[in-house]
Amino acid sequence: MEVTMDPLFLAWSYFRRRKLQQCSDICTKILQDNPYDQAAWSLKTRALTEMVYIDEVEVDQEGIAEMMLDESSIAQVARPGTSLRLPGTSQGGGPTPAVRPMTQSGRPITGFVRPSTQSGRPGTMEQAIKTPRTASTARPVTSASGRFIRLGTASMLTNPDGPFINLSRLNLAKYSQKPNLSRTLFEFIFHHENDVKNVSGECIYIIKGTGWHYNTELLYFSCKKCFFFFFLFQALDLAAQATEHAQFKDWWWKVQLGKCYYRLGLYREAEKQFRSGLNHQEVVDTYLYLAKVYQRMDQPITALNLFKQGLDHFPGEVTLLTGIARIHEEMNNIASATEYYKDVLKQDNTHVEAIACIGSNHFYTDQPEIALRFYRRLLQMGVYNCQLYNNLGLCCFYAQQYDMTLSSFERALALVANDEEQADVWYNIGHVAVGIGDLILAYQCFKLALAFNNDHAEAYNNLAVLELRKGRIEQSKAFLQTAASLAPHMYEPHFNLSILSEKIGDLQSSYSAAQKSEDAFPEHVDTQQLLKQLRQQFVVL
């Protein structure tokens, strides 16, 4: 007689082994036989949630609407080290653009790609539209890109006949009184459905003075004569009713309310909920959520103080130390960031982000031998990708270990995942060729970089210099103008164009380009001297 495992236990086994689709299929069969099986319903809900789960702790990218249509006012001239939005407010001691490449927001390129570092904060709408979401697409960053699955798409994939749960027919008040089901249901609605349209209950208009008012079923803003109301997530309604049922003493539901408010852009309300949750229970994740709110409100000092407060309760917590290091790095305080990353490695010596950032810092401070040790450590840990071998090749070249340079770049080319990575590798090989004096090879490498990525501003700039050495002035000028338009935050194309224009006698164009170079890099001595010479010539004329 064959012994078969109970289907529910088999589904639970699949869930624990992260075979989520098999788990969902078995639960579907169980529910077809018994639609009221709460255990199978809850398990399928958890499996579907895990399929699309995104860690909300990570600071996500600001969308084009959040960046350009933000009505919160900040000081136009922020005090040094108090703002993440305004460039040039570092606490001193940070690298200059002459040593370390900068993003268009004025912050140095980090050693580890994170959601908040993939794009800078553009100053104009035109720059925001031109800024791509990722290296693989030209779409600008939106609040729903890459983070939130649009309404209904995930559920349609898992169930061709329609959504698994009809949210509009749910009695959330009943589910909020069942702790075993309400939490899984909330996570399903929040992560899987992202339902921002339907909310149970009637819309109650509260017109009382100015400002805004809300209850558990409706949120709207009032401003003099016009009222705009926004229906909340079903998740927000469920979380609010569950919090009320728990007599406002359950920290978990308060944190979930804060997450809902954060996703709606109500940062002050999210702050209140997270603070209230911390008063009931000290949890590391709550500190991270609250710090995320302060970073979005451009209050890095408050976020730093919060992280340090969390370290008092959780000494040596890696995520809190990493959060402090990230904020220091974003404020261009690289020395402090490096110290905190070292503290992270004391607690976790396999932390990839800390190793990569420390290695990047050593490379840009003329210590390629030390940077090489950190990147080799990543290689020993099993990190095997194009970026790592590209960095190893550069470190080997500047550390004069020429035998390993080309082999590292060859492996990097073999591991490229897209054309943008291919362009970056060929650009770095071109730098190596310039270093050894082979300008013909360098010219070919920069051309290959542009063949794979036609928007590679650095390659345009370097090609312009090589063209100028060949005496092709018009071609060089065209390349420099292209580089300056593609990367207005870089000072090199503007300065080179200013020098070239000054040599051919176009003093007005030279002065305009020199001013742009000074805006991008105010401490650049050569630009200041050139501007001084041009002003003297204008006085003579």
Coordinates of C-alpha atoms in Angstrom, one line a residue:
M1 CA 0.0 0.0 0.0
E2 CA 1.5 3.3 -1.1
V3 CA 1.7 6.0 1.6
T4 CA 1.1 9.5 0.3
M5 CA 1.9 12.7 2.1
D6 CA -0.9 14.9 3.2
P7 CA -1.3 17.6 0.5
L8 CA -1.2 20.5 3.0
F9 CA 2.0 19.2 4.6
L10 CA 3.5 18.8 1.1
A11 CA 2.6 22.3 0.2
W12 CA 4.1 23.6 3.4
S13 CA 7.3 21.6 2.6
Y14 CA 7.5 23.2 -0.8
F15 CA 7.0 26.6 0.8
R16 CA 9.9 26.1 3.2
R17 CA 12.1 25.0 0.3
R18 CA 11.2 28.2 -1.6
K19 CA 9.4 26.2 -4.4
L20 CA 6.6 28.7 -4.3
Q21 CA 4.8 27.9 -7.5
Q22 CA 4.4 24.2 -6.6
C23 CA 3.1 25.2 -3.2
S24 CA 0.6 27.5 -4.8
D25 CA -0.6 24.8 -7.2
I26 CA -1.2 22.3 -4.4
C27 CA -3.1 24.9 -2.3
T28 CA -5.2 25.7 -5.4
K29 CA -6.2 22.0 -5.7
I30 CA -7.0 21.9 -1.9
L31 CA -9.2 25.0 -2.2
Q32 CA -11.0 23.5 -5.2
D33 CA -12.1 20.6 -3.0
N34 CA -12.7 22.7 0.1
P35 CA -13.0 26.5 -0.6
Y36 CA -13.3 27.2 3.1
D37 CA -9.9 25.7 4.1
Q38 CA -8.3 28.6 6.0
A39 CA -4.9 26.9 6.3
A40 CA -4.6 26.3 2.6
W41 CA -5.9 29.8 1.8
S42 CA -3.4 31.4 4.2
L43 CA -0.5 29.3 2.8
K44 CA -1.3 30.2 -0.8
T45 CA -1.6 33.8 0.2
R46 CA 1.9 33.7 1.7
A47 CA 3.3 31.8 -1.3
L48 CA 1.9 34.4 -3.8
T49 CA 3.3 37.2 -1.6
E50 CA 6.8 35.7 -1.5
M51 CA 6.9 35.5 -5.3
V52 CA 6.8 39.3 -5.6
Y53 CA 8.1 40.3 -2.2
I54 CA 10.4 43.4 -2.2
D55 CA 12.3 44.4 0.9
E56 CA 10.8 47.7 1.9
V57 CA 13.8 48.5 4.1
E58 CA 16.0 49.5 1.2
V59 CA 15.8 53.2 0.2
D60 CA 14.0 53.1 -3.2
Q61 CA 14.6 55.4 -6.1
E62 CA 12.8 58.7 -6.2
G63 CA 10.5 58.9 -9.2
I64 CA 10.3 61.8 -11.6
A65 CA 7.2 63.1 -9.9
E66 CA 8.7 63.0 -6.5
M67 CA 11.8 64.8 -7.7
M68 CA 10.3 67.5 -9.9
L69 CA 6.9 68.0 -8.4
D70 CA 8.0 68.0 -4.7
E71 CA 6.2 70.9 -3.0
S72 CA 8.2 70.6 0.3
S73 CA 10.5 73.6 0.6
I74 CA 14.1 73.3 1.6
A75 CA 16.7 76.0 2.3
Q76 CA 18.2 77.3 -1.0
V77 CA 21.6 77.4 0.6
A78 CA 21.7 74.5 3.0
R79 CA 24.3 74.4 5.7
P80 CA 27.3 72.1 5.0
G81 CA 26.5 68.5 5.7
T82 CA 22.7 68.9 6.3
S83 CA 21.2 68.1 2.9
L84 CA 21.2 65.2 0.5
R85 CA 19.6 67.1 -2.4
L86 CA 21.9 70.1 -2.9
P87 CA 25.3 69.4 -4.3
G88 CA 28.4 70.9 -2.8
T89 CA 27.2 70.6 0.8
S90 CA 29.8 68.0 1.9
Q91 CA 31.5 68.3 5.3
G92 CA 34.9 68.7 3.7
G93 CA 37.6 66.2 3.0
G94 CA 35.7 64.5 0.2
P95 CA 37.3 63.7 -3.2
T96 CA 37.2 66.2 -6.0
P97 CA 35.9 65.5 -9.5
A98 CA 39.5 65.5 -10.7
V99 CA 40.1 62.4 -8.6
R100 CA 36.8 60.6 -8.4
P101 CA 33.9 60.7 -10.9
M102 CA 30.8 62.5 -9.8
T103 CA 27.1 61.9 -10.5
Q104 CA 25.0 64.8 -11.9
S105 CA 23.7 65.4 -8.3
G106 CA 27.3 66.3 -7.2
R107 CA 28.0 63.1 -5.2
P108 CA 30.9 60.8 -5.9
I109 CA 30.3 57.4 -7.6
T110 CA 30.0 54.7 -4.9
G111 CA 31.7 51.3 -5.0
F112 CA 28.3 49.5 -4.8
V113 CA 25.2 50.1 -6.9
R114 CA 22.1 50.8 -4.7
P115 CA 18.7 51.9 -5.6
S116 CA 19.3 55.4 -4.3
T117 CA 22.6 55.8 -6.2
Q118 CA 21.6 54.7 -9.7
S119 CA 20.5 58.2 -10.7
G120 CA 21.2 61.6 -9.4
R121 CA 18.8 64.3 -8.5
P122 CA 18.3 66.4 -11.6
G123 CA 17.9 70.1 -11.3
T124 CA 15.5 70.6 -14.3
M125 CA 12.6 68.8 -15.8
E126 CA 14.7 68.3 -19.0
Q127 CA 17.4 66.5 -17.1
A128 CA 14.9 64.4 -15.2
I129 CA 13.4 63.2 -18.5
K130 CA 16.8 62.5 -20.0
T131 CA 18.0 60.6 -17.0
P132 CA 17.4 56.9 -17.6
R133 CA 15.8 54.6 -15.0
T134 CA 18.6 52.0 -15.3
A135 CA 21.5 51.3 -17.6
S136 CA 19.2 49.1 -19.8
T137 CA 16.3 51.5 -20.6
A138 CA 15.9 55.1 -21.5
R139 CA 12.7 55.5 -19.5
P140 CA 13.0 58.1 -16.7
V141 CA 12.6 56.9 -13.1
T142 CA 9.0 56.7 -12.0
S143 CA 7.6 55.8 -8.7
A144 CA 6.3 52.4 -10.0
S145 CA 9.3 51.5 -12.1
G146 CA 11.1 48.3 -10.9
R147 CA 9.6 48.5 -7.4
F148 CA 5.8 48.1 -7.5
I149 CA 4.1 45.6 -9.8
R150 CA 1.1 47.3 -11.4
L151 CA -2.4 46.4 -10.3
G152 CA -3.5 43.0 -11.2
T153 CA -0.5 41.8 -13.3
A154 CA 1.0 39.5 -10.7
S155 CA -2.3 37.9 -9.8
M156 CA -3.2 37.3 -13.5
L157 CA 0.1 35.5 -14.0
T158 CA -0.5 33.1 -11.1
N159 CA -4.2 32.5 -11.9
P160 CA -5.2 32.8 -15.6
D161 CA -8.9 32.8 -14.6
G162 CA -8.6 36.0 -12.6
P163 CA -7.3 37.3 -9.3
F164 CA -7.0 34.9 -6.4
I165 CA -8.8 37.2 -3.9
N166 CA -11.5 39.6 -4.9
L167 CA -10.6 42.5 -2.7
S168 CA -13.7 44.5 -3.4
R169 CA -15.9 41.8 -1.8
L170 CA -13.8 41.3 1.3
N171 CA -15.2 42.2 4.7
L172 CA -12.0 43.7 6.1
A173 CA -13.7 44.4 9.5
K174 CA -14.2 40.6 9.9
Y175 CA -10.7 39.7 8.8
S176 CA -9.1 42.4 11.0
Q177 CA -10.4 40.5 14.1
K178 CA -8.6 37.3 13.0
P179 CA -4.9 37.7 13.8
N180 CA -3.9 34.5 12.1
L181 CA -5.4 35.6 8.7
S182 CA -5.2 39.4 8.9
R183 CA -1.4 39.6 8.7
T184 CA -1.0 37.3 5.7
L185 CA -3.9 39.1 4.0
F186 CA -2.3 42.5 4.6
E187 CA 1.0 41.4 3.2
F188 CA -0.8 39.9 0.1
I189 CA -2.6 43.1 -0.5
F190 CA 0.4 45.3 0.1
H191 CA 3.1 43.4 -1.9
H192 CA 1.1 41.4 -4.4
E193 CA -1.9 43.5 -5.3
N194 CA -0.8 47.1 -4.6
D195 CA -4.4 48.0 -4.7
V196 CA -4.8 51.8 -4.7
K197 CA -8.3 52.0 -6.1
N198 CA -10.7 50.1 -4.0
V199 CA -11.4 50.7 -0.3
S200 CA -14.3 49.4 1.7
G201 CA -16.7 51.7 3.5
E202 CA -18.2 55.0 2.5
C203 CA -16.2 58.1 1.8
I204 CA -16.7 60.5 4.6
Y205 CA -15.9 64.1 3.8
I206 CA -14.6 66.1 6.6
I207 CA -14.6 69.8 5.9
K208 CA -13.2 71.6 8.9
G209 CA -11.0 74.6 8.4
T210 CA -7.8 74.3 6.4
G211 CA -5.2 71.6 6.2
W212 CA -6.0 67.9 5.8
H213 CA -7.9 65.4 7.9
Y214 CA -8.3 61.7 7.6
N215 CA -9.9 58.6 9.1
T216 CA -9.5 54.9 8.5
E217 CA -11.5 54.9 5.3
L218 CA -10.7 58.2 3.5
L219 CA -7.8 60.5 3.1
Y220 CA -8.2 63.8 1.4
F221 CA -6.5 67.2 1.3
S222 CA -8.3 70.5 1.6
C223 CA -6.9 73.8 0.3
K224 CA -9.2 76.8 0.4
K225 CA -11.8 76.1 -2.3
C226 CA -10.9 72.8 -3.7
F227 CA -10.7 69.3 -2.1
F228 CA -8.8 66.4 -3.4
F229 CA -9.3 63.0 -1.9
F230 CA -7.2 60.0 -2.4
F231 CA -8.5 56.5 -1.7
L232 CA -6.1 54.5 0.4
F233 CA -4.9 51.0 0.0
Q234 CA -7.1 48.2 1.0
A235 CA -4.1 47.4 3.1
L236 CA -4.3 50.7 4.9
D237 CA -7.9 50.1 5.7
L238 CA -7.1 46.6 7.0
A239 CA -4.1 47.8 9.0
A240 CA -6.1 50.6 10.6
Q241 CA -9.0 48.3 11.6
A242 CA -6.6 45.7 13.0
T243 CA -4.7 48.4 15.0
E244 CA -8.0 49.5 16.4
H245 CA -8.9 45.9 17.2
A246 CA -5.6 45.5 19.0
Q247 CA -6.4 48.6 21.1
F248 CA -3.5 50.5 19.5
K249 CA -1.0 48.4 21.3
D250 CA 0.3 46.1 18.5
W251 CA 3.6 47.5 17.2
W252 CA 3.5 45.3 14.1
W253 CA 0.3 46.9 12.8
K254 CA 1.6 50.4 13.5
V255 CA 4.7 49.7 11.4
Q256 CA 2.5 48.4 8.5
L257 CA 0.4 51.6 8.8
G258 CA 3.7 53.6 8.5
K259 CA 4.6 51.6 5.4
C260 CA 1.3 52.4 3.8
Y261 CA 1.6 56.1 4.6
Y262 CA 5.2 56.1 3.2
R263 CA 4.1 54.6 -0.1
L264 CA 1.4 57.3 -0.3
G265 CA 3.9 60.0 0.3
L266 CA 2.6 61.0 3.7
Y267 CA 5.9 61.0 5.4
R268 CA 4.9 62.9 8.6
E269 CA 2.1 60.4 9.2
A270 CA 4.5 57.5 8.5
E271 CA 6.9 59.1 11.0
K272 CA 4.2 59.2 13.7
Q273 CA 3.3 55.5 13.2
F274 CA 7.0 54.4 13.2
R275 CA 7.7 56.4 16.3
S276 CA 4.6 54.9 18.0
G277 CA 5.8 51.4 17.0
L278 CA 9.2 52.0 18.5
N279 CA 7.6 53.1 21.8
H280 CA 5.9 49.7 22.0
Q281 CA 8.7 47.5 20.8
E282 CA 12.4 48.2 19.8
V283 CA 12.9 46.5 16.5
V284 CA 15.8 47.0 14.0
D285 CA 13.5 47.1 11.0
T286 CA 11.5 50.0 12.5
Y287 CA 14.6 52.1 12.9
L288 CA 15.4 51.4 9.2
Y289 CA 11.9 52.3 8.1
L290 CA 12.0 55.5 10.1
A291 CA 15.4 56.5 8.8
K292 CA 14.1 55.9 5.3
V293 CA 11.4 58.4 5.9
Y294 CA 13.9 61.0 7.2
Q295 CA 16.1 60.5 4.2
R296 CA 13.2 61.0 1.8
M297 CA 12.4 64.2 3.7
D298 CA 16.0 65.3 3.2
Q299 CA 16.9 65.2 7.0
P300 CA 20.2 63.2 7.0
I301 CA 21.3 64.5 10.4
T302 CA 18.1 63.3 12.0
A303 CA 18.5 59.9 10.3
L304 CA 22.1 59.6 11.6
N305 CA 20.9 60.4 15.1
L306 CA 18.2 57.8 14.8
F307 CA 20.7 55.2 13.6
K308 CA 23.0 55.9 16.6
Q309 CA 20.0 55.7 18.9
G310 CA 19.3 52.3 17.4
L311 CA 22.9 51.2 18.0
D312 CA 22.5 52.0 21.7
H313 CA 19.8 49.3 21.8
F314 CA 21.4 47.0 19.3
P315 CA 25.2 47.4 19.6
G316 CA 27.1 46.3 16.5
E317 CA 24.0 45.8 14.3
V318 CA 25.3 45.6 10.7
T319 CA 22.3 47.2 9.0
L320 CA 22.4 50.2 11.2
L321 CA 26.1 50.7 10.7
T322 CA 25.6 50.3 7.0
G323 CA 22.9 52.9 7.0
I324 CA 25.2 55.4 8.8
A325 CA 28.0 54.7 6.2
R326 CA 25.6 55.2 3.3
I327 CA 24.4 58.6 4.5
H328 CA 28.0 59.8 5.1
E329 CA 28.9 58.6 1.6
E330 CA 25.9 60.4 0.1
M331 CA 27.0 63.6 1.9
N332 CA 30.5 63.2 0.3
N333 CA 32.0 62.5 3.7
I334 CA 34.0 59.6 2.5
A335 CA 36.4 59.4 5.4
S336 CA 33.6 58.9 7.9
A337 CA 31.8 56.5 5.6
T338 CA 35.0 54.3 5.3
E339 CA 35.3 54.2 9.1
Y340 CA 31.8 52.9 9.5
Y341 CA 32.2 50.4 6.7
K342 CA 35.3 49.1 8.5
D343 CA 33.1 48.7 11.6
V344 CA 30.7 46.8 9.5
L345 CA 33.5 44.4 8.5
K346 CA 34.4 43.9 12.1
Q347 CA 30.9 42.5 12.7
D348 CA 30.5 40.7 9.3
N349 CA 33.7 40.2 7.3
T350 CA 31.7 38.9 4.3
H351 CA 29.7 42.1 3.8
V352 CA 30.0 42.7 0.0
E353 CA 28.9 46.3 0.1
A354 CA 31.4 47.3 2.7
I355 CA 34.3 45.5 1.0
A356 CA 33.4 47.0 -2.4
C357 CA 33.1 50.6 -1.0
I358 CA 36.3 50.4 1.0
G359 CA 38.1 49.0 -2.1
S360 CA 36.7 51.8 -4.3
N361 CA 37.8 54.4 -1.8
H362 CA 41.4 53.0 -1.7
F363 CA 41.5 53.0 -5.5
Y364 CA 40.5 56.6 -5.8
T365 CA 43.0 57.7 -3.0
D366 CA 46.0 56.3 -5.0
Q367 CA 46.2 53.0 -3.1
P368 CA 45.5 50.4 -5.9
E369 CA 47.5 47.7 -4.1
I370 CA 45.2 47.8 -1.1
A371 CA 42.1 48.1 -3.3
L372 CA 43.3 45.0 -5.1
R373 CA 43.3 43.0 -1.8
F374 CA 39.7 43.9 -1.2
Y375 CA 38.6 43.0 -4.7
R376 CA 40.5 39.7 -4.4
R377 CA 38.6 39.1 -1.2
L378 CA 35.3 39.5 -3.1
L379 CA 36.6 37.0 -5.7
Q380 CA 37.4 34.5 -3.0
M381 CA 33.9 34.9 -1.6
G382 CA 32.4 33.7 -4.9
V383 CA 31.5 37.1 -6.5
Y384 CA 32.0 36.5 -10.2
N385 CA 30.8 39.2 -12.5
C386 CA 32.0 41.7 -15.1
Q387 CA 32.3 44.7 -12.7
L388 CA 34.6 42.9 -10.3
Y389 CA 37.0 41.8 -13.1
N390 CA 36.9 45.2 -14.6
N391 CA 37.9 46.7 -11.2
L392 CA 40.6 44.0 -10.8
G393 CA 42.1 45.0 -14.2
L394 CA 42.3 48.6 -13.3
C395 CA 43.8 47.9 -9.9
C396 CA 46.4 45.6 -11.5
F397 CA 47.3 48.2 -14.1
Y398 CA 47.8 51.1 -11.6
A399 CA 49.6 48.7 -9.2
Q400 CA 52.0 47.8 -12.1
Q401 CA 51.0 44.2 -12.2
Y402 CA 50.7 44.2 -16.0
D403 CA 50.6 40.4 -16.4
M404 CA 47.1 40.3 -14.8
T405 CA 45.7 43.4 -16.4
L406 CA 44.7 42.2 -19.8
S407 CA 43.6 38.7 -18.5
S408 CA 41.2 40.5 -16.1
F409 CA 39.7 42.6 -18.8
E410 CA 39.3 39.6 -21.0
R411 CA 37.3 37.9 -18.3
A412 CA 35.3 41.0 -17.8
L413 CA 34.5 41.1 -21.6
A414 CA 33.4 37.4 -21.4
L415 CA 31.0 38.2 -18.5
V416 CA 29.3 41.3 -19.8
A417 CA 25.5 41.2 -19.5
N418 CA 24.6 44.2 -21.7
D419 CA 26.0 46.7 -24.1
E420 CA 26.5 49.4 -21.4
E421 CA 28.9 47.1 -19.5
Q422 CA 30.7 46.2 -22.7
A423 CA 31.2 50.0 -23.4
D424 CA 32.6 50.6 -19.9
V425 CA 35.1 47.7 -20.2
W426 CA 36.3 48.9 -23.6
Y427 CA 36.6 52.5 -22.2
N428 CA 38.8 51.3 -19.4
I429 CA 40.9 49.2 -21.8
G430 CA 41.3 52.5 -23.7
H431 CA 42.6 54.1 -20.6
V432 CA 45.2 51.3 -20.2
A433 CA 46.2 51.9 -23.8
V434 CA 46.7 55.6 -23.1
G435 CA 48.8 54.7 -20.1
I436 CA 51.2 52.5 -22.1
G437 CA 51.4 55.1 -24.9
D438 CA 49.5 53.0 -27.6
L439 CA 47.2 55.8 -28.9
I440 CA 46.1 53.8 -31.9
L441 CA 44.7 51.0 -29.6
A442 CA 43.2 53.7 -27.3
Y443 CA 41.4 55.3 -30.3
Q444 CA 40.0 51.9 -31.4
C445 CA 38.8 51.1 -27.8
F446 CA 37.0 54.4 -27.4
K447 CA 35.4 53.9 -30.8
L448 CA 34.2 50.4 -29.6
A449 CA 32.9 52.0 -26.4
L450 CA 30.8 54.4 -28.5
A451 CA 29.6 51.5 -30.8
F452 CA 28.1 49.7 -27.8
N453 CA 26.9 52.9 -26.0
N454 CA 26.4 56.0 -28.1
D455 CA 25.7 58.1 -25.0
H456 CA 29.1 57.4 -23.4
A457 CA 30.2 61.0 -22.6
E458 CA 33.6 60.1 -21.2
A459 CA 34.5 58.2 -24.4
Y460 CA 33.5 61.3 -26.5
N461 CA 35.7 63.5 -24.4
N462 CA 38.8 61.2 -24.7
L463 CA 38.2 60.7 -28.4
A464 CA 38.1 64.5 -28.8
V465 CA 41.6 64.8 -27.2
L466 CA 43.0 62.1 -29.5
E467 CA 41.4 63.8 -32.5
L468 CA 43.0 67.1 -31.5
R469 CA 46.4 65.4 -31.3
K470 CA 45.9 64.4 -34.9
G471 CA 45.0 68.0 -35.9
R472 CA 41.3 67.4 -36.6
I473 CA 40.0 70.4 -34.9
E474 CA 36.4 70.4 -36.1
Q475 CA 36.0 66.7 -35.3
S476 CA 37.4 67.3 -31.8
K477 CA 35.1 70.2 -31.2
A478 CA 32.1 68.2 -32.3
F479 CA 33.0 65.4 -29.9
L480 CA 33.5 67.8 -27.0
Q481 CA 30.1 69.5 -27.7
T482 CA 28.4 66.1 -27.7
A483 CA 30.2 65.1 -24.4
A484 CA 29.2 68.4 -22.8
S485 CA 25.5 68.0 -23.8
L486 CA 25.4 64.4 -22.6
A487 CA 27.1 65.0 -19.2
P488 CA 26.7 68.6 -18.1
H489 CA 27.9 67.7 -14.6
M490 CA 31.4 66.7 -15.9
Y491 CA 33.9 69.5 -16.0
E492 CA 36.4 67.9 -18.4
P493 CA 34.4 68.4 -21.7
H494 CA 33.6 72.0 -20.8
F495 CA 37.2 72.8 -19.9
N496 CA 38.6 71.1 -23.0
L497 CA 36.1 72.9 -25.2
S498 CA 37.1 76.2 -23.6
I499 CA 40.8 75.5 -24.3
L500 CA 40.0 74.5 -27.9
S501 CA 37.8 77.6 -28.5
E502 CA 40.4 79.9 -27.1
K503 CA 43.1 78.5 -29.4
I504 CA 41.0 79.0 -32.5
G505 CA 40.1 82.6 -31.4
D506 CA 36.4 82.0 -30.4
L507 CA 36.8 83.8 -27.0
Q508 CA 33.0 84.1 -26.3
S509 CA 32.5 80.4 -26.7
S510 CA 35.6 79.7 -24.6
Y511 CA 34.4 82.0 -21.8
S512 CA 30.9 80.3 -21.8
A513 CA 32.4 76.8 -21.6
A514 CA 34.9 77.9 -18.9
Q515 CA 32.0 79.2 -16.8
K516 CA 30.2 75.8 -17.1
S517 CA 33.4 74.1 -16.1
E518 CA 33.7 76.3 -13.1
D519 CA 30.1 75.5 -12.1
A520 CA 30.8 71.8 -12.3
F521 CA 34.2 72.0 -10.5
P522 CA 34.7 75.4 -8.7
E523 CA 38.1 74.4 -7.2
H524 CA 39.6 73.6 -10.6
V525 CA 42.7 75.8 -10.8
D526 CA 43.2 75.6 -14.5
T527 CA 39.7 76.8 -15.2
Q528 CA 40.2 79.7 -12.8
Q529 CA 43.4 80.7 -14.6
L530 CA 41.7 80.4 -18.0
L531 CA 38.8 82.6 -16.9
K532 CA 41.3 85.2 -15.6
Q533 CA 43.1 85.2 -18.9
L534 CA 39.9 85.6 -20.9
R535 CA 38.7 88.5 -18.7
Q536 CA 42.0 90.2 -19.2
Q537 CA 41.6 89.8 -23.0
F538 CA 38.1 91.2 -22.8
V539 CA 39.3 94.2 -20.9
V540 CA 41.9 94.9 -23.6
L541 CA 39.3 94.5 -26.4

